[in-house]
Tab-separated table of C-alpha atoms in Angstrom:
chain	number	residue	atom	x	y	z
N	1	MET	CA	4.893	36.325	16.142
N	2	ALA	CA	7.558	35.444	13.579
N	3	HIS	CA	6.514	34.458	10.084
N	4	ILE	CA	7.446	30.799	9.764
N	5	ILE	CA	7.213	30.068	6.052
N	6	THR	CA	7.825	26.672	4.470
N	7	LEU	CA	8.620	26.483	0.754
N	8	THR	CA	7.642	23.177	-0.767
N	9	SER	CA	6.736	21.673	-4.138
N	10	GLY	CA	6.422	17.903	-4.141
N	11	LYS	CA	8.486	17.616	-7.287
N	12	GLY	CA	12.217	18.169	-7.132
N	13	GLY	CA	14.165	20.618	-9.242
N	14	VAL	CA	11.513	23.318	-9.575
N	15	GLY	CA	13.536	25.919	-7.671
N	16	LYS	CA	12.619	25.662	-3.982
N	17	THR	CA	16.174	26.235	-2.787
N	18	THR	CA	16.867	29.118	-5.167
N	19	THR	CA	13.564	30.699	-4.174
N	20	THR	CA	14.320	30.289	-0.460
N	21	ALA	CA	17.767	31.871	-0.822
N	22	ASN	CA	16.447	34.775	-2.880
N	23	LEU	CA	13.443	35.499	-0.673
N	24	GLY	CA	15.600	35.301	2.450
N	25	THR	CA	18.099	37.749	1.003
N	26	ALA	CA	15.409	40.069	-0.355
N	27	LEU	CA	13.705	40.206	3.062
N	28	ALA	CA	17.035	40.938	4.757
N	29	MET	CA	17.630	43.751	2.219
N	30	GLN	CA	14.360	45.247	3.419
N	31	GLY	CA	15.666	45.282	6.987
N	32	GLN	CA	14.068	42.101	8.284
N	33	ARG	CA	15.816	39.695	10.647
N	34	VAL	CA	15.784	36.440	8.679
N	35	VAL	CA	16.911	32.862	9.185
N	36	VAL	CA	16.717	30.334	6.359
N	37	ILE	CA	16.652	26.663	7.360
N	38	ASP	CA	17.714	23.879	5.034
N	39	ALA	CA	15.402	20.988	5.937
N	40	ASP	CA	16.743	18.735	3.187
N	41	ILE	CA	18.849	16.596	5.493
N	42	GLY	CA	21.344	14.465	3.618
N	43	LEU	CA	21.052	16.480	0.385
N	44	ARG	CA	21.843	19.984	1.484
N	45	ASN	CA	22.046	22.713	-1.150
N	46	LEU	CA	20.972	25.974	0.395
N	47	ASP	CA	24.481	26.643	1.732
N	48	VAL	CA	25.908	26.318	-1.792
N	49	VAL	CA	23.322	28.614	-3.349
N	50	MET	CA	24.082	31.229	-0.692
N	51	GLY	CA	27.864	30.743	-1.007
N	52	LEU	CA	28.276	29.720	2.629
N	53	GLU	CA	29.231	26.058	2.347
N	54	ASN	CA	32.776	26.528	3.606
N	55	ARG	CA	31.590	28.131	6.855
N	56	ILE	CA	29.548	25.218	8.176
N	57	VAL	CA	30.713	23.962	11.550
N	58	TYR	CA	27.481	22.760	13.153
N	59	ASP	CA	24.187	21.894	11.501
N	60	LEU	CA	20.480	21.317	12.134
N	61	VAL	CA	20.991	17.796	13.485
N	62	ASP	CA	23.709	19.006	15.876
N	63	VAL	CA	21.233	21.533	17.262
N	64	VAL	CA	18.413	19.007	17.592
N	65	GLU	CA	20.666	16.445	19.254
N	66	GLY	CA	22.094	19.026	21.628
N	67	ARG	CA	25.720	18.988	20.469
N	68	CYS	CA	25.725	22.768	20.167
N	69	ARG	CA	23.609	25.782	21.021
N	70	THR	CA	21.285	27.010	18.275
N	71	ARG	CA	23.268	30.258	18.003
N	72	GLN	CA	26.475	28.365	17.276
N	73	ALA	CA	24.988	26.624	14.255
N	74	LEU	CA	23.649	29.803	12.654
N	75	ILE	CA	25.882	31.066	9.843
N	76	LYS	CA	25.868	34.794	9.207
N	77	ASP	CA	25.491	35.836	5.586
N	78	LYS	CA	28.469	37.425	3.792
N	79	ARG	CA	26.643	40.688	3.107
N	80	PHE	CA	23.692	41.065	5.424
N	81	PRO	CA	24.294	40.858	9.163
N	82	GLU	CA	20.613	40.164	9.849
N	83	LEU	CA	20.494	37.135	7.551
N	84	PHE	CA	21.412	33.687	8.866
N	85	LEU	CA	21.513	30.151	7.512
N	86	LEU	CA	20.883	27.016	9.537
N	87	PRO	CA	22.366	24.296	7.306
N	88	ALA	CA	21.196	20.705	7.042
N	89	ALA	CA	23.392	17.788	8.024
N	90	GLN	CA	24.923	16.056	5.051
N	91	THR	CA	25.910	12.787	6.701
N	92	ARG	CA	22.538	11.969	8.250
N	93	ASP	CA	19.026	11.462	6.890
N	94	LYS	CA	15.579	12.859	7.605
N	95	ASP	CA	14.964	10.398	10.453
N	96	ALA	CA	17.486	12.277	12.584
N	97	VAL	CA	14.869	15.010	13.119
N	98	SER	CA	11.211	14.810	14.144
N	99	PRO	CA	8.378	17.267	13.429
N	100	ASP	CA	8.324	18.116	17.159
N	101	ASP	CA	12.038	18.986	17.028
N	102	MET	CA	11.328	21.392	14.159
N	103	VAL	CA	8.464	23.044	16.037
N	104	ALA	CA	10.634	23.503	19.144
N	105	LEU	CA	13.511	24.891	17.082
N	106	CYS	CA	11.335	27.387	15.228
N	107	THR	CA	9.635	28.498	18.422
N	108	GLU	CA	13.085	29.302	19.821
N	109	LEU	CA	14.239	31.071	16.647
N	110	GLY	CA	10.948	32.941	16.424
N	111	ARG	CA	11.907	35.009	19.474
N	112	GLU	CA	14.890	36.502	17.644
N	113	PHE	CA	13.828	36.625	14.019
N	114	ASP	CA	11.057	38.250	11.966
N	115	PHE	CA	11.102	35.602	9.246
N	116	ILE	CA	11.994	31.917	9.326
N	117	LEU	CA	12.101	30.396	5.829
N	118	ILE	CA	12.234	26.604	5.627
N	119	ASP	CA	13.469	24.944	2.445
N	120	SER	CA	11.579	21.645	2.229
N	121	PRO	CA	12.983	18.549	0.555
N	122	ALA	CA	11.137	17.138	-2.456
N	123	GLY	CA	8.623	14.407	-1.801
N	124	ILE	CA	5.787	13.882	0.649
N	125	GLU	CA	7.493	11.709	3.241
N	126	GLY	CA	9.215	12.364	6.537
N	127	GLY	CA	11.390	15.236	5.347
N	128	PHE	CA	8.372	17.104	4.028
N	129	LYS	CA	6.480	16.469	7.265
N	130	ASN	CA	9.406	17.874	9.265
N	131	ALA	CA	9.531	20.964	7.081
N	132	ILE	CA	5.802	21.626	7.229
N	133	ALA	CA	5.277	21.013	10.965
N	134	PRO	CA	6.375	24.435	12.321
N	135	ALA	CA	4.999	26.532	9.429
N	136	ASN	CA	2.359	29.190	9.872
N	137	GLN	CA	2.398	29.925	6.151
N	138	VAL	CA	3.189	27.703	3.175
N	139	LEU	CA	4.441	28.708	-0.255
N	140	ILE	CA	4.110	26.185	-3.062
N	141	VAL	CA	6.741	26.457	-5.776
N	142	THR	CA	5.948	25.035	-9.190
N	143	THR	CA	6.967	25.424	-12.815
N	144	PRO	CA	4.486	25.660	-15.694
N	145	GLU	CA	4.844	21.974	-16.495
N	146	MET	CA	2.106	19.395	-16.118
N	147	SER	CA	4.184	17.061	-13.943
N	148	ALA	CA	5.194	19.827	-11.518
N	149	VAL	CA	1.633	21.146	-11.342
N	150	ARG	CA	0.288	17.660	-10.652
N	151	ASP	CA	2.693	17.261	-7.733
N	152	ALA	CA	1.888	20.756	-6.483
N	153	ASP	CA	-1.791	19.796	-6.463
N	154	ARG	CA	-0.998	16.794	-4.285
N	155	ILE	CA	1.014	18.983	-1.916
N	156	VAL	CA	-1.768	21.565	-1.654
N	157	GLY	CA	-4.108	18.779	-0.556
N	158	LEU	CA	-1.637	17.640	2.098
N	159	VAL	CA	-1.015	21.167	3.349
N	160	GLU	CA	-4.759	21.652	3.725
N	161	ALA	CA	-4.941	18.397	5.686
N	162	TYR	CA	-2.261	19.731	8.056
N	163	GLU	CA	-4.483	22.769	8.640
N	164	LYS	CA	-1.819	25.257	7.656
N	165	GLY	CA	-4.304	27.630	6.079
N	166	HIS	CA	-4.371	28.399	2.374
N	167	PRO	CA	-0.957	27.983	0.771
N	168	LYS	CA	0.166	30.578	-1.771
N	169	LEU	CA	1.646	29.829	-5.148
N	170	ILE	CA	4.927	30.815	-6.818
N	171	ILE	CA	5.227	29.907	-10.490
N	172	ASN	CA	8.898	29.667	-11.353
N	173	ARG	CA	10.792	29.444	-14.664
N	174	ILE	CA	8.166	30.991	-16.867
N	175	LYS	CA	9.266	31.219	-20.505
N	176	PRO	CA	7.220	33.977	-22.158
N	177	GLN	CA	8.272	33.027	-25.699
N	178	MET	CA	7.104	29.458	-25.213
N	179	ILE	CA	3.788	30.664	-23.818
N	180	ALA	CA	3.388	32.998	-26.787
N	181	ARG	CA	3.912	30.036	-29.100
N	182	GLY	CA	1.352	28.047	-27.116
N	183	ASP	CA	3.987	25.500	-26.045
N	184	MET	CA	3.815	26.216	-22.317
N	185	MET	CA	0.995	26.556	-19.815
N	186	ASP	CA	0.487	30.175	-18.900
N	187	THR	CA	-0.025	31.551	-15.408
N	188	SER	CA	-3.792	31.402	-15.569
N	189	ASP	CA	-3.740	27.739	-16.675
N	190	VAL	CA	-1.716	26.823	-13.601
N	191	VAL	CA	-3.795	28.912	-11.199
N	192	GLU	CA	-6.970	27.441	-12.674
N	193	ILE	CA	-5.884	23.896	-11.853
N	194	LEU	CA	-4.466	24.564	-8.413
N	195	ALA	CA	-7.167	27.031	-7.316
N	196	ILE	CA	-4.955	28.843	-4.810
N	197	ASP	CA	-3.774	32.465	-4.627
N	198	LEU	CA	-0.731	33.498	-6.583
N	199	ILE	CA	2.014	35.349	-4.701
N	200	GLY	CA	4.655	35.484	-7.411
N	201	ILE	CA	5.662	34.711	-10.977
N	202	VAL	CA	9.340	34.310	-11.786
N	203	PRO	CA	10.682	34.280	-15.343
N	204	ASP	CA	13.197	31.712	-16.491
N	205	ASP	CA	16.568	33.447	-16.245
N	206	GLU	CA	19.849	31.902	-17.355
N	207	SER	CA	21.779	34.153	-15.016
N	208	ILE	CA	20.290	32.146	-12.114
N	209	VAL	CA	22.477	29.189	-13.074
N	210	THR	CA	25.668	31.232	-13.091
N	211	SER	CA	24.783	33.124	-9.933
N	212	THR	CA	23.905	29.865	-8.160
N	213	ASN	CA	27.276	28.420	-9.118
N	214	ARG	CA	29.001	31.507	-7.743
N	215	GLY	CA	26.919	31.437	-4.557
N	216	GLU	CA	25.424	34.836	-5.294
N	217	VAL	CA	21.671	35.142	-5.343
N	218	ALA	CA	19.766	36.862	-8.152
N	219	VAL	CA	18.205	39.528	-5.958
N	220	LEU	CA	21.654	41.148	-5.639
N	221	ASP	CA	21.759	41.709	-9.403
N	222	ARG	CA	19.847	44.847	-10.367
N	223	ASN	CA	19.620	43.742	-13.984
N	224	SER	CA	18.092	40.360	-13.259
N	225	LEU	CA	14.386	40.110	-14.044
N	226	ALA	CA	14.130	36.990	-11.847
N	227	GLY	CA	15.755	39.005	-9.061
N	228	ARG	CA	13.080	41.677	-9.426
N	229	ALA	CA	10.391	39.021	-9.285
N	230	PHE	CA	11.821	37.686	-5.988
N	231	HIS	CA	11.980	41.216	-4.556
N	232	ASN	CA	8.303	41.608	-5.411
N	233	ILE	CA	7.401	38.367	-3.617
N	234	ALA	CA	9.341	39.516	-0.547
N	235	SER	CA	7.395	42.787	-0.569
N	236	ARG	CA	4.126	40.883	-0.797
N	237	LEU	CA	5.164	38.759	2.183
N	238	LEU	CA	5.625	42.046	4.053
N	239	GLY	CA	2.035	42.902	3.243
N	240	ASN	CA	2.646	45.331	0.377
N	241	ASP	CA	0.450	45.321	-2.680
N	242	VAL	CA	2.880	44.958	-5.589
N	243	PRO	CA	1.657	44.435	-9.152
N	244	PHE	CA	2.827	41.289	-10.937
N	245	LEU	CA	5.568	41.594	-13.558
N	246	VAL	CA	4.332	41.611	-17.118
N	247	LEU	CA	6.200	38.681	-18.593
N	248	GLU	CA	4.137	37.860	-21.605
N	249	GLU	CA	5.589	39.771	-24.512
N	250	LYS	CA	3.122	41.963	-26.290
N	251	PRO	CA	3.073	41.262	-30.010
N	252	SER	CA	4.452	44.171	-32.008
N	253	VAL	CA	2.073	46.487	-33.820
N	254	LEU	CA	3.190	45.054	-37.122
N	255	SER	CA	2.544	41.443	-36.199
N	256	GLN	CA	-0.796	42.439	-34.690
N	257	PHE	CA	-1.704	43.974	-38.012
N	258	PHE	CA	-0.647	40.942	-39.978
N	259	GLY	CA	-2.314	38.685	-37.457
N	260	ARG	CA	-5.603	40.439	-38.044
N	261	PHE	CA	-5.100	40.349	-41.749
N	262	ARG	CA	-4.614	36.616	-41.654
N	263	THR	CA	-7.645	35.919	-39.511
N	264	ARG	CA	-9.811	37.986	-41.818
N	265	ARG	CA	-8.757	36.030	-44.829
N	266	THR	CA	-9.480	32.645	-43.328
O	1	MET	CA	-36.679	-9.931	8.504
O	2	GLU	CA	-34.120	-7.693	10.092
O	3	GLU	CA	-30.777	-7.337	8.328
O	4	ARG	CA	-27.972	-9.501	9.675
O	5	ILE	CA	-25.519	-6.751	8.899
O	6	THR	CA	-25.707	-3.116	7.832
O	7	LEU	CA	-22.931	-1.258	6.048
O	8	LYS	CA	-23.241	2.475	5.985
O	9	GLY	CA	-21.130	5.503	5.463
O	10	SER	CA	-20.553	7.731	8.451
O	11	ARG	CA	-18.408	10.745	9.090
O	12	ASP	CA	-15.821	8.498	10.717
O	13	GLY	CA	-15.714	6.043	7.850
O	14	LEU	CA	-17.595	2.989	6.681
O	15	ARG	CA	-19.480	1.418	9.582
O	16	LEU	CA	-20.358	-2.249	9.788
O	17	ILE	CA	-23.258	-2.802	12.186
O	18	LEU	CA	-23.929	-6.368	13.300
O	19	HIS	CA	-27.317	-7.751	14.228
O	20	PRO	CA	-27.479	-7.997	18.050
O	21	ASP	CA	-28.362	-11.693	18.325
O	22	ALA	CA	-28.399	-13.412	14.919
O	23	PRO	CA	-26.175	-16.537	14.808
O	24	TRP	CA	-22.561	-15.624	14.118
O	25	THR	CA	-22.301	-17.789	10.964
O	26	GLU	CA	-25.310	-15.980	9.471
O	27	VAL	CA	-23.689	-12.659	10.205
O	28	LEU	CA	-20.523	-13.700	8.399
O	29	ASP	CA	-22.486	-15.099	5.441
O	30	ALA	CA	-24.422	-11.863	5.150
O	31	LEU	CA	-21.165	-9.904	5.169
O	32	ARG	CA	-19.667	-12.076	2.434
O	33	ALA	CA	-22.819	-11.700	0.345
O	34	GLN	CA	-22.755	-7.931	0.745
O	35	LEU	CA	-19.059	-7.702	-0.144
O	36	ASP	CA	-19.518	-9.916	-3.193
O	37	GLN	CA	-21.822	-7.273	-4.648
O	38	GLY	CA	-19.258	-4.525	-4.725
O	39	THR	CA	-15.756	-5.806	-4.359
O	40	SER	CA	-14.027	-2.768	-5.852
O	41	PHE	CA	-16.095	-0.362	-3.795
O	42	TYR	CA	-14.993	-1.941	-0.558
O	43	GLN	CA	-11.418	-2.713	-1.644
O	44	GLY	CA	-9.017	-0.932	0.699
O	45	ALA	CA	-11.793	0.674	2.736
O	46	ARG	CA	-11.325	1.021	6.491
O	47	LEU	CA	-14.161	-0.365	8.502
O	48	LEU	CA	-15.530	0.523	11.918
O	49	ILE	CA	-16.845	-2.729	13.338
O	50	ASP	CA	-19.898	-1.913	15.426
O	51	VAL	CA	-20.874	-4.952	17.536
O	52	GLY	CA	-23.243	-2.920	19.707
O	53	GLU	CA	-24.343	-4.864	22.777
O	54	ARG	CA	-23.519	-8.180	21.161
O	55	ALA	CA	-21.376	-10.574	23.162
O	56	THR	CA	-18.280	-11.153	21.060
O	57	THR	CA	-15.363	-13.529	21.600
O	58	ASP	CA	-11.782	-13.509	20.331
O	59	ALA	CA	-12.619	-16.351	17.961
O	60	ASN	CA	-15.610	-14.430	16.540
O	61	LEU	CA	-13.485	-11.409	15.813
O	62	GLN	CA	-10.720	-13.466	14.269
O	63	GLU	CA	-13.217	-15.028	11.850
O	64	LEU	CA	-14.600	-11.616	10.996
O	65	LEU	CA	-11.134	-10.177	10.389
O	66	ALA	CA	-10.310	-13.129	8.126
O	67	VAL	CA	-13.377	-12.386	5.978
O	68	MET	CA	-12.478	-8.713	5.832
O	69	GLU	CA	-8.927	-9.489	4.832
O	70	ALA	CA	-10.113	-11.793	2.063
O	71	TYR	CA	-12.044	-8.844	0.579
O	72	GLY	CA	-9.252	-6.333	1.067
O	73	LEU	CA	-10.905	-4.458	3.921
O	74	GLU	CA	-8.978	-3.078	6.836
O	75	PRO	CA	-10.329	-2.751	10.371
O	76	GLU	CA	-10.282	0.787	11.763
O	77	ALA	CA	-11.655	0.150	15.258
O	78	LEU	CA	-14.115	-1.900	17.223
O	79	ILE	CA	-17.143	-0.040	18.491
O	80	THR	CA	-18.703	-1.531	21.546
O	81	ALA	CA	-20.078	-0.687	24.954
O	82	ALA	CA	-19.552	-4.207	26.330
O	83	PRO	CA	-16.357	-4.762	28.365
O	84	THR	CA	-16.020	-8.413	27.231
O	85	ALA	CA	-16.072	-7.387	23.559
O	86	ARG	CA	-13.566	-4.653	24.333
O	87	SER	CA	-11.085	-7.096	25.787
O	88	ALA	CA	-11.709	-9.499	22.873
O	89	GLY	CA	-10.899	-6.616	20.545
O	90	ARG	CA	-7.686	-5.929	22.412
O	91	ASN	CA	-6.698	-9.591	22.127
O	92	VAL	CA	-6.922	-9.484	18.335
O	93	GLY	CA	-5.228	-6.102	18.104
O	94	LEU	CA	-8.244	-3.852	17.501
O	95	ALA	CA	-8.610	-0.440	19.065
O	96	ALA	CA	-11.921	-0.261	20.905
O	97	ARG	CA	-14.103	2.825	20.853
O	98	HIS	CA	-17.200	3.601	22.837
O	99	PRO	CA	-20.296	4.250	20.651
O	100	ASP	CA	-20.742	7.669	22.262
O	101	THR	CA	-17.460	8.877	20.786
O	102	LEU	CA	-18.794	8.508	17.222
O	103	ARG	CA	-19.893	11.647	15.519
O	104	SER	CA	-23.361	11.235	14.120
O	105	ALA	CA	-23.805	11.643	10.382
O	106	PRO	CA	-24.889	15.116	9.304
O	107	ALA	CA	-28.641	15.519	8.994
O	108	LEU	CA	-29.907	15.209	5.450
O	109	PRO	CA	-32.734	17.283	4.028
O	110	ALA	CA	-35.907	15.320	3.361
O	111	ASN	CA	-36.534	13.689	-0.051
O	112	SER	CA	-32.925	14.044	-1.200
O	113	GLY	CA	-31.528	10.538	-0.886
O	114	GLU	CA	-28.243	10.046	0.880
O	115	GLY	CA	-25.426	12.167	-0.394
O	116	LEU	CA	-21.977	13.402	0.442
O	117	PHE	CA	-21.501	17.049	-0.359
O	118	ALA	CA	-18.068	18.617	-0.829
O	119	TRP	CA	-17.570	22.290	-1.637
O	120	ARG	CA	-13.885	22.357	-2.460
O	121	THR	CA	-11.256	21.227	-4.947
O	122	ILE	CA	-10.604	17.498	-4.722
O	123	ARG	CA	-6.894	17.212	-5.361
O	124	SER	CA	-4.432	14.598	-6.541
O	125	GLY	CA	-4.065	11.893	-3.890
O	126	GLN	CA	-7.394	12.684	-2.240
O	127	GLU	CA	-10.207	10.189	-2.215
O	128	LEU	CA	-13.916	10.412	-1.485
O	129	ARG	CA	-15.816	7.180	-0.909
O	130	TYR	CA	-19.460	7.210	-0.061
O	131	ASP	CA	-22.303	4.763	0.157
O	132	GLY	CA	-24.729	7.072	-1.622
O	133	HIS	CA	-24.335	9.956	-4.082
O	134	ILE	CA	-21.373	12.318	-4.198
O	135	VAL	CA	-21.826	15.976	-5.093
O	136	VAL	CA	-18.806	18.242	-5.522
O	137	ILE	CA	-18.856	21.975	-6.076
O	138	GLY	CA	-15.336	22.516	-7.349
O	139	ASP	CA	-12.863	20.718	-9.562
O	140	VAL	CA	-11.843	17.111	-9.259
O	141	ASN	CA	-8.210	17.169	-10.353
O	142	ALA	CA	-6.250	14.445	-12.061
O	143	GLY	CA	-5.013	11.958	-9.469
O	144	ALA	CA	-8.106	12.353	-7.268
O	145	GLU	CA	-10.509	9.443	-6.873
O	146	LEU	CA	-14.240	9.385	-6.183
O	147	VAL	CA	-16.150	6.171	-5.486
O	148	ALA	CA	-19.907	6.200	-4.840
O	149	SER	CA	-22.535	3.532	-4.700
O	150	GLY	CA	-24.877	6.108	-6.291
O	151	SER	CA	-24.337	8.911	-8.794
O	152	ILE	CA	-21.524	11.460	-8.948
O	153	ILE	CA	-22.279	15.087	-9.779
O	154	ILE	CA	-19.429	17.567	-10.306
O	155	TRP	CA	-20.174	21.269	-10.573
O	156	GLY	CA	-16.722	21.906	-11.984
O	157	ARG	CA	-14.086	20.160	-14.064
O	158	LEU	CA	-13.789	16.423	-13.663
O	159	ARG	CA	-10.256	15.279	-14.487
O	160	GLY	CA	-9.731	12.551	-11.890
O	161	THR	CA	-10.962	8.987	-11.631
O	162	VAL	CA	-14.595	8.285	-10.758
O	163	HIS	CA	-16.624	5.174	-10.104
O	164	ALA	CA	-20.395	5.608	-9.816
O	165	GLY	CA	-22.725	2.753	-8.954
O	166	ALA	CA	-19.726	1.008	-7.428
O	167	THR	CA	-21.886	-1.605	-5.702
O	168	GLY	CA	-23.538	-2.483	-8.969
O	169	ASP	CA	-26.205	0.194	-9.460
O	170	GLN	CA	-26.626	0.367	-13.264
O	171	SER	CA	-28.818	3.461	-13.077
O	172	ALA	CA	-26.050	5.608	-11.589
O	173	VAL	CA	-24.831	8.566	-13.658
O	174	VAL	CA	-21.828	10.876	-13.699
O	175	CYS	CA	-22.342	14.545	-14.588
O	176	ALA	CA	-19.797	17.325	-14.776
O	177	LEU	CA	-19.554	20.829	-16.184
O	178	GLU	CA	-16.422	19.597	-17.927
O	179	LEU	CA	-16.422	15.838	-18.185
O	180	SER	CA	-12.865	14.738	-18.950
O	181	PRO	CA	-12.033	12.097	-16.348
O	182	THR	CA	-8.857	10.053	-16.456
O	183	LEU	CA	-11.050	7.015	-15.974
O	184	LEU	CA	-14.815	6.751	-15.634
O	185	ARG	CA	-16.583	3.699	-14.296
O	186	ILE	CA	-20.272	3.032	-13.839
O	187	ALA	CA	-21.148	-0.255	-12.137
O	188	ASP	CA	-18.860	-2.785	-13.834
O	189	GLN	CA	-18.250	-0.802	-17.035
O	190	MET	CA	-15.237	1.345	-17.714
O	191	ALA	CA	-14.388	4.172	-20.115
O	192	ARG	CA	-11.697	6.762	-20.521
O	193	THR	CA	-11.843	10.175	-22.116
O	194	PRO	CA	-10.760	10.062	-25.776
O	195	ASP	CA	-7.427	11.843	-26.273
O	196	ASN	CA	-8.892	14.590	-28.466
O	197	HIS	CA	-11.993	15.183	-26.377
O	198	ARG	CA	-12.381	18.832	-25.326
O	199	PRO	CA	-15.788	19.214	-23.725
O	200	THR	CA	-17.330	22.614	-24.289
O	201	ARG	CA	-20.502	22.090	-22.297
O	202	PRO	CA	-21.769	20.023	-19.391
O	203	GLU	CA	-22.139	16.326	-20.079
O	204	GLN	CA	-23.678	13.285	-18.480
O	205	ALA	CA	-22.397	9.736	-18.604
O	206	SER	CA	-24.739	6.836	-18.033
O	207	LEU	CA	-25.115	3.174	-18.898
O	208	GLU	CA	-27.135	2.239	-21.926
O	209	ASP	CA	-27.380	-1.437	-22.894
O	210	GLY	CA	-24.327	-2.165	-20.825
O	211	GLN	CA	-22.255	0.583	-22.509
O	212	ILE	CA	-21.127	3.892	-21.081
O	213	VAL	CA	-22.703	6.667	-23.121
O	214	VAL	CA	-21.893	10.371	-22.806
O	215	VAL	CA	-24.410	12.990	-23.895
O	216	PRO	CA	-24.414	16.787	-23.584
O	217	TRP	CA	-26.476	17.995	-20.676
O	218	ASP	CA	-28.831	20.005	-22.890
O	219	ALA	CA	-30.308	16.758	-24.160
O	220	PRO	CA	-31.013	14.846	-20.958
O	221	ARG	CA	-32.710	11.517	-21.444
O	222	ARG	CA	-34.008	10.769	-18.045
């Protein structure tokens, strides 16, 4: 059976779409047949992040309403022939699609693809329910901020109520320097509150902004630390045991020495 | 004397059981009296109306629904085996359920009092309401809400909102391994965690002379 994975967060702007695009690409780079679905009807973004916005002819709503065959709406990626995007409609809203439509669509796609990644809209209303309905696995994306973690907690509760098994957690936009200064929650703080398994930690990376604007995902850039983090998550989704990146900077020997010196004096 | 009405928690929700043949006005008065004791506990609760074998008319049900609405209660379904009551329920827009479809409450061990036991994280947006004690093994996160007519015991971190003794029981307590609720209520008193409070050991909150008092668990007073 295909892996049908929904990425969701509750809060907007934590990086669901970027994560979906990067994981989809990373899985395709490992030889998987992948389709990424933008379920954010009316506010589509995934096409832009993947640099495919000027190739959209048909969209998700066209498929659901029978104006085209599913195949016709799938957009092939620029680089990877086994990676496809099913874009959202921009001129409609979430009510154009029902959870049953999404289940039927994913069942059909599941015969041809290994992985179906669904980019959920923010919020907990109809759009979220559409995105979650077909999933057999759920990834929660959050950032190490109290507001995002609070919303993630709410989403975890809802996902459990939908009996989608235990969701896994991706912590995005980690800033090691801020954690070192004690200004940001660290990974263990977040995991402690949410009490679910971690599947990935992604450092904050300015190159994501520029690559997103260019429609090129970070996993294509060998020098991008965020890209490496997404590759690792993709490997874990394939069942490999990959160690987590070490993001927290180790204090230098000198500062360790002075640190000790200071604590002794006080 | 037998109770005119009985309100009890069940797995399917709060269940209102009516006396089989007490006069209807007495039943309604008893309901009002019961609801007056714990308005906030019942506020927003969904009620299964169990009329049993009692003959019930449209007018009866409309009166009952009016009382419930006045106290902020919502009807979930009408439980009855009698066909006349079923059609009365339909006339006032209530779904009717046969008593046999109700799941019976889980068996409780002897000498324990009534309690609801949850072994999981209670998350933001989730709510536990129970007519009895609530025991949680796991964290109660900010944004979660627990309401009990008895005490609330958390074997974990309490960061959500809790209301113990919600029907007025002044002897109810709240205990947690880490007691830092957003809001803590016992009976009709209210307290919030001070901004600089970082509990380092288990604590217990209780009412003392009408005030909520928090003491470390290693010095229990009762």
